[in-house]
mmCIF file of C-alpha atoms in Angstrom:
data_model
loop_
_atom_site.group_PDB
_atom_site.id
_atom_site.type_symbol
_atom_site.label_atom_id
_atom_site.label_comp_id
_atom_site.label_asym_id
_atom_site.label_seq_id
_atom_site.Cartn_x
_atom_site.Cartn_y
_atom_site.Cartn_z
ATOM 1 C CA UNK A 1 5.230 -24.985 -8.467
ATOM 2 C CA UNK A 2 5.656 -20.808 -7.486
ATOM 3 C CA UNK A 3 6.457 -21.282 -3.787
ATOM 4 C CA UNK A 4 10.291 -21.348 -4.724
ATOM 5 C CA UNK A 5 10.116 -18.481 -6.930
ATOM 6 C CA UNK A 6 9.752 -14.347 -6.336
ATOM 7 C CA UNK A 7 6.045 -14.352 -6.894
ATOM 8 C CA UNK A 8 4.876 -13.468 -3.661
ATOM 9 C CA UNK A 9 2.300 -16.870 -2.581
ATOM 10 C CA UNK A 10 -1.114 -15.413 -0.832
ATOM 11 C CA UNK A 11 -3.040 -16.840 2.281
ATOM 12 C CA UNK A 12 -5.282 -19.000 -0.710
ATOM 13 C CA UNK A 13 -1.926 -20.778 -1.839
ATOM 14 C CA UNK A 14 -1.714 -19.124 -4.713
ATOM 15 C CA UNK A 15 -0.339 -15.469 -6.303
ATOM 16 C CA UNK A 16 -2.311 -12.244 -6.407
ATOM 17 C CA UNK A 17 -5.167 -12.823 -8.376
ATOM 18 C CA UNK A 18 -4.512 -10.202 -10.322
ATOM 19 C CA UNK A 19 -5.880 -6.918 -8.632
ATOM 20 C CA UNK A 20 -3.043 -4.132 -8.120
ATOM 21 C CA UNK A 21 -3.738 -0.974 -6.549
ATOM 22 C CA UNK A 22 -5.321 -2.267 -3.246
ATOM 23 C CA UNK A 23 -4.137 -4.990 -3.647
ATOM 24 C CA UNK A 24 -0.494 -6.457 -1.138
ATOM 25 C CA UNK A 25 2.135 -6.998 -3.945
ATOM 26 C CA UNK A 26 3.077 -10.108 -6.353
ATOM 27 C CA UNK A 27 6.666 -10.095 -5.604
ATOM 28 C CA UNK A 28 8.098 -10.547 -2.267
ATOM 29 C CA UNK A 29 11.192 -8.605 -1.915
ATOM 30 C CA UNK A 30 12.624 -11.154 0.731
ATOM 31 C CA UNK A 31 13.463 -13.344 -2.550
ATOM 32 C CA UNK A 32 17.132 -12.463 -3.226
ATOM 33 C CA UNK A 33 16.476 -11.168 -6.716
ATOM 34 C CA UNK A 34 14.273 -8.739 -6.325
ATOM 35 C CA UNK A 35 16.298 -7.961 -3.660
ATOM 36 C CA UNK A 36 18.551 -8.084 -6.036
ATOM 37 C CA UNK A 37 16.996 -5.972 -8.141
ATOM 38 C CA UNK A 38 15.923 -3.409 -6.063
ATOM 39 C CA UNK A 39 20.481 -2.662 -4.653
ATOM 40 C CA UNK A 40 20.686 -2.673 -8.862
ATOM 41 C CA UNK A 41 17.686 0.175 -9.048
ATOM 42 C CA UNK A 42 19.333 2.284 -5.909
ATOM 43 C CA UNK A 43 23.011 2.103 -6.705
ATOM 44 C CA UNK A 44 22.038 3.339 -10.130
ATOM 45 C CA UNK A 45 20.483 6.022 -8.870
ATOM 46 C CA UNK A 46 22.821 6.709 -7.000
ATOM 47 C CA UNK A 47 25.152 6.561 -9.291
ATOM 48 C CA UNK A 48 23.366 9.351 -11.798
ATOM 49 C CA UNK A 49 22.376 11.503 -8.222
ATOM 50 C CA UNK A 50 25.478 11.638 -6.044
ATOM 51 C CA UNK A 51 27.304 14.373 -7.681
ATOM 52 C CA UNK A 52 24.815 16.885 -8.098
ATOM 53 C CA UNK A 53 24.025 19.314 -4.634
ATOM 54 C CA UNK A 54 20.001 18.298 -4.911
ATOM 55 C CA UNK A 55 20.506 15.128 -4.035
ATOM 56 C CA UNK A 56 20.172 14.179 -1.203
ATOM 57 C CA UNK A 57 19.088 10.359 -0.671
ATOM 58 C CA UNK A 58 16.223 7.795 -1.623
ATOM 59 C CA UNK A 59 13.067 8.154 -0.859
ATOM 60 C CA UNK A 60 11.096 3.974 -0.642
ATOM 61 C CA UNK A 61 7.849 5.075 -1.497
ATOM 62 C CA UNK A 62 5.022 2.271 0.377
ATOM 63 C CA UNK A 63 1.936 1.077 -0.322
ATOM 64 C CA UNK A 64 -0.347 -1.658 -0.015
ATOM 65 C CA UNK A 65 1.094 -2.492 -3.340
ATOM 66 C CA UNK A 66 4.165 -1.892 -3.397
ATOM 67 C CA UNK A 67 6.949 -4.616 -4.117
ATOM 68 C CA UNK A 68 9.501 -3.115 -1.222
ATOM 69 C CA UNK A 69 7.423 -5.253 1.659
ATOM 70 C CA UNK A 70 5.127 -7.345 1.966
ATOM 71 C CA UNK A 71 2.078 -5.322 2.059
ATOM 72 C CA UNK A 72 -0.018 -7.122 4.842
ATOM 73 C CA UNK A 73 -0.949 -10.685 6.933
ATOM 74 C CA UNK A 74 -2.452 -12.223 3.832
ATOM 75 C CA UNK A 75 1.262 -12.579 1.986
ATOM 76 C CA UNK A 76 4.428 -14.304 2.574
ATOM 77 C CA UNK A 77 3.837 -17.484 2.575
ATOM 78 C CA UNK A 78 6.380 -19.153 0.259
ATOM 79 C CA UNK A 79 8.335 -22.327 0.792
ATOM 80 C CA UNK A 80 11.920 -20.187 1.744
ATOM 81 C CA UNK A 81 9.829 -18.486 4.125
ATOM 82 C CA UNK A 82 8.428 -21.111 5.899
ATOM 83 C CA UNK A 83 12.357 -22.132 5.771
ATOM 84 C CA UNK A 84 13.859 -19.014 7.172
ATOM 85 C CA UNK A 85 10.929 -18.599 10.257
ATOM 86 C CA UNK A 86 11.823 -22.016 10.955
ATOM 87 C CA UNK A 87 15.913 -22.188 10.637
ATOM 88 C CA UNK A 88 15.893 -18.635 12.673
ATOM 89 C CA UNK A 89 13.270 -19.426 15.163
ATOM 90 C CA UNK A 90 13.584 -23.088 16.090
ATOM 91 C CA UNK A 91 9.533 -23.355 15.390
ATOM 92 C CA UNK A 92 8.742 -26.563 12.866
ATOM 93 C CA UNK A 93 5.682 -25.503 11.171
ATOM 94 C CA UNK A 94 3.722 -28.789 10.609
ATOM 95 C CA UNK A 95 2.816 -28.518 6.935
ATOM 96 C CA UNK A 96 3.849 -30.894 4.458
ATOM 97 C CA UNK A 97 5.728 -29.136 1.588
ATOM 98 C CA UNK A 98 4.614 -31.608 -1.019
ATOM 99 C CA UNK A 99 0.547 -30.102 -1.195
ATOM 100 C CA UNK A 100 -0.131 -27.309 -3.963
ATOM 101 C CA UNK A 101 -1.825 -25.171 -1.767
ATOM 102 C CA UNK A 102 0.668 -26.005 1.543
ATOM 103 C CA UNK A 103 0.564 -21.722 1.120
ATOM 104 C CA UNK A 104 -3.251 -21.600 3.099
ATOM 105 C CA UNK A 105 -2.104 -24.203 4.798
ATOM 106 C CA UNK A 106 1.186 -22.506 6.223
ATOM 107 C CA UNK A 107 -1.069 -19.123 6.724
ATOM 108 C CA UNK A 108 -3.573 -21.719 8.927
ATOM 109 C CA UNK A 109 -0.897 -22.741 11.382
ATOM 110 C CA UNK A 110 1.103 -19.519 11.260
ATOM 111 C CA UNK A 111 -1.835 -17.126 12.055
ATOM 112 C CA UNK A 112 -3.466 -19.302 14.413
ATOM 113 C CA UNK A 113 -0.480 -21.093 16.345
ATOM 114 C CA UNK A 114 2.767 -18.302 16.158
ATOM 115 C CA UNK A 115 1.071 -14.714 15.259
ATOM 116 C CA UNK A 116 3.720 -12.452 17.082
ATOM 117 C CA UNK A 117 6.527 -14.372 16.154
ATOM 118 C CA UNK A 118 5.591 -14.551 12.801
ATOM 119 C CA UNK A 119 5.416 -11.363 12.328
ATOM 120 C CA UNK A 120 8.163 -10.463 14.133
ATOM 121 C CA UNK A 121 10.412 -12.264 11.770
ATOM 122 C CA UNK A 122 9.233 -10.972 8.693
ATOM 123 C CA UNK A 123 9.991 -7.259 10.197
ATOM 124 C CA UNK A 124 13.265 -8.446 11.849
ATOM 125 C CA UNK A 125 14.757 -9.886 7.641
ATOM 126 C CA UNK A 126 12.934 -6.728 6.426
ATOM 127 C CA UNK A 127 14.812 -4.350 8.816
ATOM 128 C CA UNK A 128 17.686 -6.465 7.344
ATOM 129 C CA UNK A 129 17.513 -5.977 4.158
ATOM 130 C CA UNK A 130 16.424 -2.025 4.274
ATOM 131 C CA UNK A 131 20.031 -2.174 6.179
ATOM 132 C CA UNK A 132 21.229 -3.313 3.551
ATOM 133 C CA UNK A 133 19.579 -0.478 1.262
ATOM 134 C CA UNK A 134 20.857 2.401 3.481
ATOM 135 C CA UNK A 135 24.456 0.904 3.709
ATOM 136 C CA UNK A 136 24.304 0.682 0.124
ATOM 137 C CA UNK A 137 23.829 4.407 -0.192
ATOM 138 C CA UNK A 138 26.152 5.799 1.987
ATOM 139 C CA UNK A 139 29.032 4.108 0.219
ATOM 140 C CA UNK A 140 28.196 6.746 -2.121
ATOM 141 C CA UNK A 141 28.106 9.324 -0.599
ATOM 142 C CA UNK A 142 28.140 9.310 2.829
ATOM 143 C CA UNK A 143 25.329 12.317 3.855
ATOM 144 C CA UNK A 144 22.924 10.640 1.986
ATOM 145 C CA UNK A 145 19.617 9.261 3.659
ATOM 146 C CA UNK A 146 17.253 6.423 2.974
ATOM 147 C CA UNK A 147 13.759 7.670 3.317
ATOM 148 C CA UNK A 148 11.344 4.582 3.485
ATOM 149 C CA UNK A 149 8.214 6.248 3.239
ATOM 150 C CA UNK A 150 4.645 4.169 4.492
ATOM 151 C CA UNK A 151 1.779 4.888 3.572
ATOM 152 C CA UNK A 152 -0.377 1.602 5.116
ATOM 153 C CA UNK A 153 -1.643 4.120 7.963
ATOM 154 C CA UNK A 154 -5.861 3.612 6.534
ATOM 155 C CA UNK A 155 -5.831 1.135 4.090
ATOM 156 C CA UNK A 156 -8.834 0.325 6.417
ATOM 157 C CA UNK A 157 -10.568 3.315 4.182
ATOM 158 C CA UNK A 158 -14.418 2.113 4.296
ATOM 159 C CA UNK A 159 -14.315 1.194 7.544
ATOM 160 C CA UNK A 160 -13.805 4.572 9.139
ATOM 161 C CA UNK A 161 -14.220 3.242 13.304
ATOM 162 C CA UNK A 162 -10.661 1.996 12.771
ATOM 163 C CA UNK A 163 -9.527 5.197 12.210
ATOM 164 C CA UNK A 164 -8.543 6.263 15.381
ATOM 165 C CA UNK A 165 -7.036 3.217 17.403
ATOM 166 C CA UNK A 166 -3.915 4.591 18.404
ATOM 167 C CA UNK A 167 -1.939 1.508 17.266
ATOM 168 C CA UNK A 168 -3.041 1.864 13.874
ATOM 169 C CA UNK A 169 -0.079 3.034 12.220
ATOM 170 C CA UNK A 170 2.364 0.976 14.249
ATOM 171 C CA UNK A 171 0.005 -2.519 13.469
ATOM 172 C CA UNK A 172 -0.378 -1.791 9.425
ATOM 173 C CA UNK A 173 3.253 -1.299 9.330
ATOM 174 C CA UNK A 174 3.781 -4.249 11.356
ATOM 175 C CA UNK A 175 1.816 -6.382 9.579
ATOM 176 C CA UNK A 176 3.524 -5.705 6.159
ATOM 177 C CA UNK A 177 7.001 -6.176 7.474
ATOM 178 C CA UNK A 178 8.094 -2.416 8.733
ATOM 179 C CA UNK A 179 9.394 -2.797 12.342
ATOM 180 C CA UNK A 180 11.681 0.732 13.427
ATOM 181 C CA UNK A 181 13.094 -0.920 16.162
ATOM 182 C CA UNK A 182 15.288 -2.976 13.271
ATOM 183 C CA UNK A 183 16.485 -0.299 11.354
ATOM 184 C CA UNK A 184 16.728 3.028 14.415
ATOM 185 C CA UNK A 185 20.675 2.742 15.271
ATOM 186 C CA UNK A 186 20.746 3.615 11.277
ATOM 187 C CA UNK A 187 21.074 7.392 11.755
ATOM 188 C CA UNK A 188 20.960 7.736 7.395
ATOM 189 C CA UNK A 189 17.449 6.125 7.820
ATOM 190 C CA UNK A 190 14.433 8.185 8.280
ATOM 191 C CA UNK A 191 10.853 6.660 8.439
ATOM 192 C CA UNK A 192 8.402 8.597 7.124
ATOM 193 C CA UNK A 193 4.519 8.316 7.198
ATOM 194 C CA UNK A 194 2.005 9.420 4.244
ATOM 195 C CA UNK A 195 -2.109 9.222 3.080
ATOM 196 C CA UNK A 196 -1.382 10.760 -0.012
ATOM 197 C CA UNK A 197 2.215 9.768 -1.923
ATOM 198 C CA UNK A 198 1.060 10.972 -5.429
ATOM 199 C CA UNK A 199 1.184 14.750 -4.119
#
């Protein structure tokens, strides 16, 4: 019953089992309801700050559990995600839409058969949303920036052998749905990286 809601479906076919830090989000940033919530928050912040000289824009701090990305490849297996992917790519996902744990079946098929296309589609859709946020900010005041600050570089904190991988940042960002090629031409979007967003 949750497959069409904003609740993010995991590769288990179920929602978040109750974790917070160290787990992907509870809600799906690609659902229209969640996107509208974020746009409303951004508009409110711009209205409050745009006339103050210290206000330079808005930063989205994206940790693994932040609902501002998809977290990683263990999430995003809602029915509307699959329908959108099929529509945009022409690739049919051969899974029974009546199966109660179809999210698990979606994940298994996608990651086995079309993993890179699935990742790229997610990045494209999230990039389109970030561009909408950037456009909203610019409509309030032309010199305002949208900073996308990711803290997804070292989710493998307990596996230091992965840290020397030169592609670790790109890999983890893309698996969360973030690829700068989908917003690189937007002059008011800045992509930054941190390992400790609380500092």
